[in-house]
Short mmCIF file of C-alpha atoms and ligand atoms in Angstrom, two decimals:
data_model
loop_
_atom_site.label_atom_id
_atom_site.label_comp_id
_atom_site.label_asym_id
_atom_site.label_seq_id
_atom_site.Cartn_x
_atom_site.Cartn_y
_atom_site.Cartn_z
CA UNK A 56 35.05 69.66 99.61
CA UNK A 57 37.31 67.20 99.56
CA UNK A 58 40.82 67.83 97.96
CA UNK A 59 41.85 64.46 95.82
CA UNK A 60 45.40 63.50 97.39
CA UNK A 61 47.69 61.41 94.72
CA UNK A 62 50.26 60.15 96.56
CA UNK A 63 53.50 57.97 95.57
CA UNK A 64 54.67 55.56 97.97
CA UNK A 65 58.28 54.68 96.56
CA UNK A 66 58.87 52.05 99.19
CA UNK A 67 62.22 50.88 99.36
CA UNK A 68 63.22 51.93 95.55
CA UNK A 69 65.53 54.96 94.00
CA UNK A 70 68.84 56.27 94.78
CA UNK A 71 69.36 59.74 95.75
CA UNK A 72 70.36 60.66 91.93
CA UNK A 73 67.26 58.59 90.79
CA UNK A 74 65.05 60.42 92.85
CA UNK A 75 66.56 63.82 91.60
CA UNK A 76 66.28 62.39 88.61
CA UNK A 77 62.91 61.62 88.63
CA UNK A 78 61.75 64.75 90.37
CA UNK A 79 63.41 66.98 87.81
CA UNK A 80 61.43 65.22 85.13
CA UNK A 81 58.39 65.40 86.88
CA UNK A 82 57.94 68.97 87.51
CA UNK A 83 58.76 69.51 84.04
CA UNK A 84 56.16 67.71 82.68
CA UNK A 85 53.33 68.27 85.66
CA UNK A 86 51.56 71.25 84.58
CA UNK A 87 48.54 72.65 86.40
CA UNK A 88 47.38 70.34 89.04
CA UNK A 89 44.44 73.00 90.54
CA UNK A 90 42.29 70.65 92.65
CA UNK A 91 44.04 68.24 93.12
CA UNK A 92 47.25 67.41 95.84
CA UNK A 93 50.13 65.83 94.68
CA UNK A 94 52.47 64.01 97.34
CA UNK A 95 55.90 62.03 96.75
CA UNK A 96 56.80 59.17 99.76
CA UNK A 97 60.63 58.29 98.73
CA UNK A 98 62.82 56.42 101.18
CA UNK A 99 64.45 58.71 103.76
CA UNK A 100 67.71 59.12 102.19
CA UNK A 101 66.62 61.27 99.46
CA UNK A 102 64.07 63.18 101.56
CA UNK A 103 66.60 66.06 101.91
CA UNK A 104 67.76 66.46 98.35
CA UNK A 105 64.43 66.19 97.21
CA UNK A 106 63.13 68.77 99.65
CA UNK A 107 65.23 70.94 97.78
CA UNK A 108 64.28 70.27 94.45
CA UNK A 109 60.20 70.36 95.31
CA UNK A 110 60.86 73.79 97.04
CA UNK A 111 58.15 76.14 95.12
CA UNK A 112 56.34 73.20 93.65
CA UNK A 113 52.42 72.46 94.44
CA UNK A 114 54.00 69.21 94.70
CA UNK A 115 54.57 67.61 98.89
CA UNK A 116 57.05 65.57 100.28
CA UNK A 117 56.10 62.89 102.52
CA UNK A 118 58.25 60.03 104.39
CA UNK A 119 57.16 56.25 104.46
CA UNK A 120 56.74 55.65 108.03
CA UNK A 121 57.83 57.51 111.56
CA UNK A 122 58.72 57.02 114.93
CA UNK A 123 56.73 57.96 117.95
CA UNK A 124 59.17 59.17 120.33
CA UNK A 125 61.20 62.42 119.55
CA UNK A 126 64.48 61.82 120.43
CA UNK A 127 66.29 59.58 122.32
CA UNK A 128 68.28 55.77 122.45
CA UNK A 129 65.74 54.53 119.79
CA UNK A 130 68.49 53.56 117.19
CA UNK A 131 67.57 53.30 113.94
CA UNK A 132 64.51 55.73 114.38
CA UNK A 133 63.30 59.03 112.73
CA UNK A 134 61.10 61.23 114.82
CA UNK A 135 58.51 63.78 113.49
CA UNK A 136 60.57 66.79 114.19
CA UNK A 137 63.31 64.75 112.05
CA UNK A 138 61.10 64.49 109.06
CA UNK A 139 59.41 68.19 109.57
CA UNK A 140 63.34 69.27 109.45
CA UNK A 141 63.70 67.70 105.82
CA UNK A 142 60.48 69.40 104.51
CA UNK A 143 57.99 66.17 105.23
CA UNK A 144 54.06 67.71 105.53
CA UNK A 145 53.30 64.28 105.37
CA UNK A 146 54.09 60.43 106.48
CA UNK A 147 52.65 56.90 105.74
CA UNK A 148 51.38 55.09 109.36
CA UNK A 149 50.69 51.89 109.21
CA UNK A 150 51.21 50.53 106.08
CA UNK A 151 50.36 46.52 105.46
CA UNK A 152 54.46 46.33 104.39
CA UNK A 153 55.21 47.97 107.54
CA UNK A 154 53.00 45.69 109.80
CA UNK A 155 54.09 42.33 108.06
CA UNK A 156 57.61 42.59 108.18
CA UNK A 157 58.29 45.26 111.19
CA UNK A 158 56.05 44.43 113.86
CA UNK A 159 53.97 47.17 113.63
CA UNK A 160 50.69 46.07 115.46
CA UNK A 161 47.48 48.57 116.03
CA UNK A 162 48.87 49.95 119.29
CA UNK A 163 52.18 50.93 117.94
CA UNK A 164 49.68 52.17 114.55
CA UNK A 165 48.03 54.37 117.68
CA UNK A 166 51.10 55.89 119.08
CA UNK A 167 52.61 56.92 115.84
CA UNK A 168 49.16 58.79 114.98
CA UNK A 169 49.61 60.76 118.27
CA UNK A 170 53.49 61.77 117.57
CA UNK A 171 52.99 62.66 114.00
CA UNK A 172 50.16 65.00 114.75
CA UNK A 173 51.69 66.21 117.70
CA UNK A 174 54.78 66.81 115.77
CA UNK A 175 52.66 68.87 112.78
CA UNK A 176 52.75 65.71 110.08
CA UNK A 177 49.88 65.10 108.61
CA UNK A 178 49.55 61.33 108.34
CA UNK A 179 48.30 58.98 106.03
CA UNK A 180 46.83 55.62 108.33
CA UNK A 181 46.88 52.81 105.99
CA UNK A 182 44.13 49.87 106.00
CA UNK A 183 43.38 46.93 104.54
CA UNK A 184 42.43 43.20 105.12
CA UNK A 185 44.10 39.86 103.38
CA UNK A 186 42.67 37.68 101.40
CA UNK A 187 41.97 35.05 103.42
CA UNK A 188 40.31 37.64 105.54
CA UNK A 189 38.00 38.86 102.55
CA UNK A 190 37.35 35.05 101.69
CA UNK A 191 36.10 34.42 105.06
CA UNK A 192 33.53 37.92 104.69
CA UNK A 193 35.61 39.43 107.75
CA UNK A 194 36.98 42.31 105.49
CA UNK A 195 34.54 44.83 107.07
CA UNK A 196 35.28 43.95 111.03
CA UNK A 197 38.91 44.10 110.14
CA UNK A 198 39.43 47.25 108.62
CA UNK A 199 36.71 48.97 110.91
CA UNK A 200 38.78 47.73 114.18
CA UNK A 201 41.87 48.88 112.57
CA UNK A 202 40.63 52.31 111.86
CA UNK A 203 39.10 51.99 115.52
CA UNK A 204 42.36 51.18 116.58
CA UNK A 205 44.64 53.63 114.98
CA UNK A 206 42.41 56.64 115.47
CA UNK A 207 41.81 55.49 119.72
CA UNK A 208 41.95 58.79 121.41
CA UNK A 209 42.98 61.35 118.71
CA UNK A 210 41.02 64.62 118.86
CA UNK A 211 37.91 65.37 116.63
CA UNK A 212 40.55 69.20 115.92
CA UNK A 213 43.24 66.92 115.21
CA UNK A 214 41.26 64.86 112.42
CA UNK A 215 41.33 66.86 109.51
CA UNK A 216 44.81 66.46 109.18
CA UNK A 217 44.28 62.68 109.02
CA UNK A 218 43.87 60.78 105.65
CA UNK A 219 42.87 57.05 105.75
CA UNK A 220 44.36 54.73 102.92
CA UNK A 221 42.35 51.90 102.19
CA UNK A 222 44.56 49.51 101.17
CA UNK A 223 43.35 45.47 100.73
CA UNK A 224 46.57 44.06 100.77
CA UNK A 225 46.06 41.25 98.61
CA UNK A 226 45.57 44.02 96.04
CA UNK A 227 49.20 45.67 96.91
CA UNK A 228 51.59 45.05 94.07
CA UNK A 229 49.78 41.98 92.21
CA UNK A 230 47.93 43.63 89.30
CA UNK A 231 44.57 42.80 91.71
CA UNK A 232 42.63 45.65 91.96
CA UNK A 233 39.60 45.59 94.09
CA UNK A 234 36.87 46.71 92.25
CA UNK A 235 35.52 50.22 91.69
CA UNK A 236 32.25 48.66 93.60
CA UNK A 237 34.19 46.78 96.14
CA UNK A 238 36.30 49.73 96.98
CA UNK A 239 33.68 52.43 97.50
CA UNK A 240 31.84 50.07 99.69
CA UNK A 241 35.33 49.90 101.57
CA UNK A 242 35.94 53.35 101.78
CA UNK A 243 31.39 53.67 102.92
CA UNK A 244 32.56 51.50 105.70
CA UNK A 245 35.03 53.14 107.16
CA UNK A 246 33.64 56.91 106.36
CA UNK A 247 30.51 55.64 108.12
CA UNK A 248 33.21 54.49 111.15
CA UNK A 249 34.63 57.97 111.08
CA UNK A 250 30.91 59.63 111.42
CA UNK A 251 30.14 57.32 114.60
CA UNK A 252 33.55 57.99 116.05
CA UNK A 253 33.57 61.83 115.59
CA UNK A 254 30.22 63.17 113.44
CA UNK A 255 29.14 64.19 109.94
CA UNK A 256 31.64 67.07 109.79
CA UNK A 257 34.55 65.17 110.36
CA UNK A 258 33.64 62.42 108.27
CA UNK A 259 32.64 64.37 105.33
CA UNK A 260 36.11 65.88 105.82
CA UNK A 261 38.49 63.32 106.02
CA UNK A 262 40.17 62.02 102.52
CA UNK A 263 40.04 58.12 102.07
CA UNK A 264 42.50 57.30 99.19
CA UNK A 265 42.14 53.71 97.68
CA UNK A 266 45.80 51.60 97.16
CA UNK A 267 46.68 48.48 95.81
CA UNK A 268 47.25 48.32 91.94
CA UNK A 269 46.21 51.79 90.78
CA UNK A 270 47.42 52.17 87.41
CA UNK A 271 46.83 54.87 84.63
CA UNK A 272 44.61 52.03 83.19
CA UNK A 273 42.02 52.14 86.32
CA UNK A 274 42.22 55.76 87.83
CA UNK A 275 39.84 57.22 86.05
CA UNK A 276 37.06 54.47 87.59
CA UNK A 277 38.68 54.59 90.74
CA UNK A 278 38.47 58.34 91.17
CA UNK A 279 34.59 58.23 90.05
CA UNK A 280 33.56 56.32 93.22
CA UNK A 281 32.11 59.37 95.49
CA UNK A 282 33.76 57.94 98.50
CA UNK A 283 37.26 57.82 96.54
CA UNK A 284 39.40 61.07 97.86
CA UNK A 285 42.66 59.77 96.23
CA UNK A 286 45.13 57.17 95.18
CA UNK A 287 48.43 55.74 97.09
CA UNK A 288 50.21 54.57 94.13
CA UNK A 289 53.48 52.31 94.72
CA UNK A 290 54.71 50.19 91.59
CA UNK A 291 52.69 53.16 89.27
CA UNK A 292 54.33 55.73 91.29
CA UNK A 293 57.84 54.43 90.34
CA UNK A 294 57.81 55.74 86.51
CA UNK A 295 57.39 59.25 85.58
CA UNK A 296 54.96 58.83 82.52
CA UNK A 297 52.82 55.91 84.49
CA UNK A 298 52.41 58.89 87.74
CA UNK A 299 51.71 61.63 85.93
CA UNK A 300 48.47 60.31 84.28
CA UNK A 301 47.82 59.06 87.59
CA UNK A 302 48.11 62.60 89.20
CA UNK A 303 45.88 63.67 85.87
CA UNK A 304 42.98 61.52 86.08
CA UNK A 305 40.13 62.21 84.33
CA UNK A 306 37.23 63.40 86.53
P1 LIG B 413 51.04 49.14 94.54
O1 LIG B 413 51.34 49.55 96.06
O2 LIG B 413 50.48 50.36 93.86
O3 LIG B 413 52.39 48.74 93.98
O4 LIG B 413 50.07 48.02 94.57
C1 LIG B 413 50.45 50.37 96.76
C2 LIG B 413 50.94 50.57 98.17
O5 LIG B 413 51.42 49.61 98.77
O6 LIG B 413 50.86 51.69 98.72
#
């Protein structure tokens, strides 16, 4: 069984006091969310405060990204212990934002996989082809090698802490949606990788959220697809209203 993981991925958005803000009025309007896992990504500034306000709540507190070394001369880094110290369960590897405009390439993907597990974060390995990429029929090969890539050498015990996020990016932020159809077929592909790589078990196991334009308008169709085990929700994930019925989609 599979535990539907609705995540918001605030990217670089929200004050401290918005985020308090925001998380006051969330939890006040969230109600029962049995079956379902509910995880907030803010920027790290208001990971602490917010730690403090989700204390007791069903809902989890993830960061957006991590670094793969502990401690050290790294400046401008945040290790897993760092983010495990602020109440993160969870972190974001990976994403498409993070390997467009920060240099993060498959190999340095790889090596924050290994620290965050290693460091007791569960992380969330984001996917996803361009559109060029899915013009050209190569979406397939692409995400496959980068799941390949990202998951080279992690344990089969380490892998149900991993979620994938299948994310194409020319849906991210444009209104685009893939498709119900073309997004289980996605998330086939790469549970199919994950039962060649490490067996049935494993990939029966391991959640594969869909991201890139989920909206309380396409959920619901979303969340049907059998191979659908949860949304990453940026620009949706923003507004209170717009997350909630996001985090309460209609099975
Ligand atoms: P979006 O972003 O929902 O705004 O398209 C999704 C993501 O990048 O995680």
């Amino acid at each position: 069984m599979r535990i539907p993981l609705l995540a918001g991925n605030w990217k670089c958005n929200k004050t401290v006091g918005e985020g308090e803000a925001f998380v006051q009025e969330f939890l006040a309007q969230l109600g029962d969310t049995t079956g379902r896992e509910v995880l907030i990504c803010p920027p790290l500034t208001a990971l602490y405060p917010l730690d403090k306000l989700l204390a007791g709540s069903t809902v989890a507190l993830g960061a957006q990204d991590v670094f793969y070394e502990e401690s050290g001369a790294y400046t401008g880094a945040v290790s897993p212990p760092m983010l495990r110290d602020v109440g993160c369960t969870y972190t974001i590897i990976g994403h498409s934002e993070r390997r467009q405009y920060f240099g993060d390439t498959d190999e340095i993907v790889n090596k924050k996989m290994h620290a965050a597990l290693a460091g007791g974060l569960k992380p969330i390995m984001a996917v996803g082809e361009t559109k060029p990429q899915r013009d050209a029929g190569r979406a397939e090969d692409i995400v496959v090698a980068q799941v390949r890539a990202g998951l080279a050498g992690i344990p089969t015990e380490q892998m149900e802490q991993v979620v994938i996020a299948y994310e194409p990016i020319w849906a991210i932020g444009t209104g685009d949606t893939a498709t119900p159809d073309d997004a289980q077929a996605m998330h086939a592909t790469i549970r199919n990788t994950l039962n060649v790589l490490y067996g049935s078990a494993i990939a029966d196991a391991v959640r594969i959220q869909y991201g890139g334009s989920v909206k309380p308008d396409n959920v619901d169709e979303l969340m049907a697809c059998a191979d659908i085990d949860g949304a990453l929700v940026g620009g949706a994930s923003l507004k209170v209203e717009s997350f909630l019925r996001i985090v309460h989609f209609v099975e």
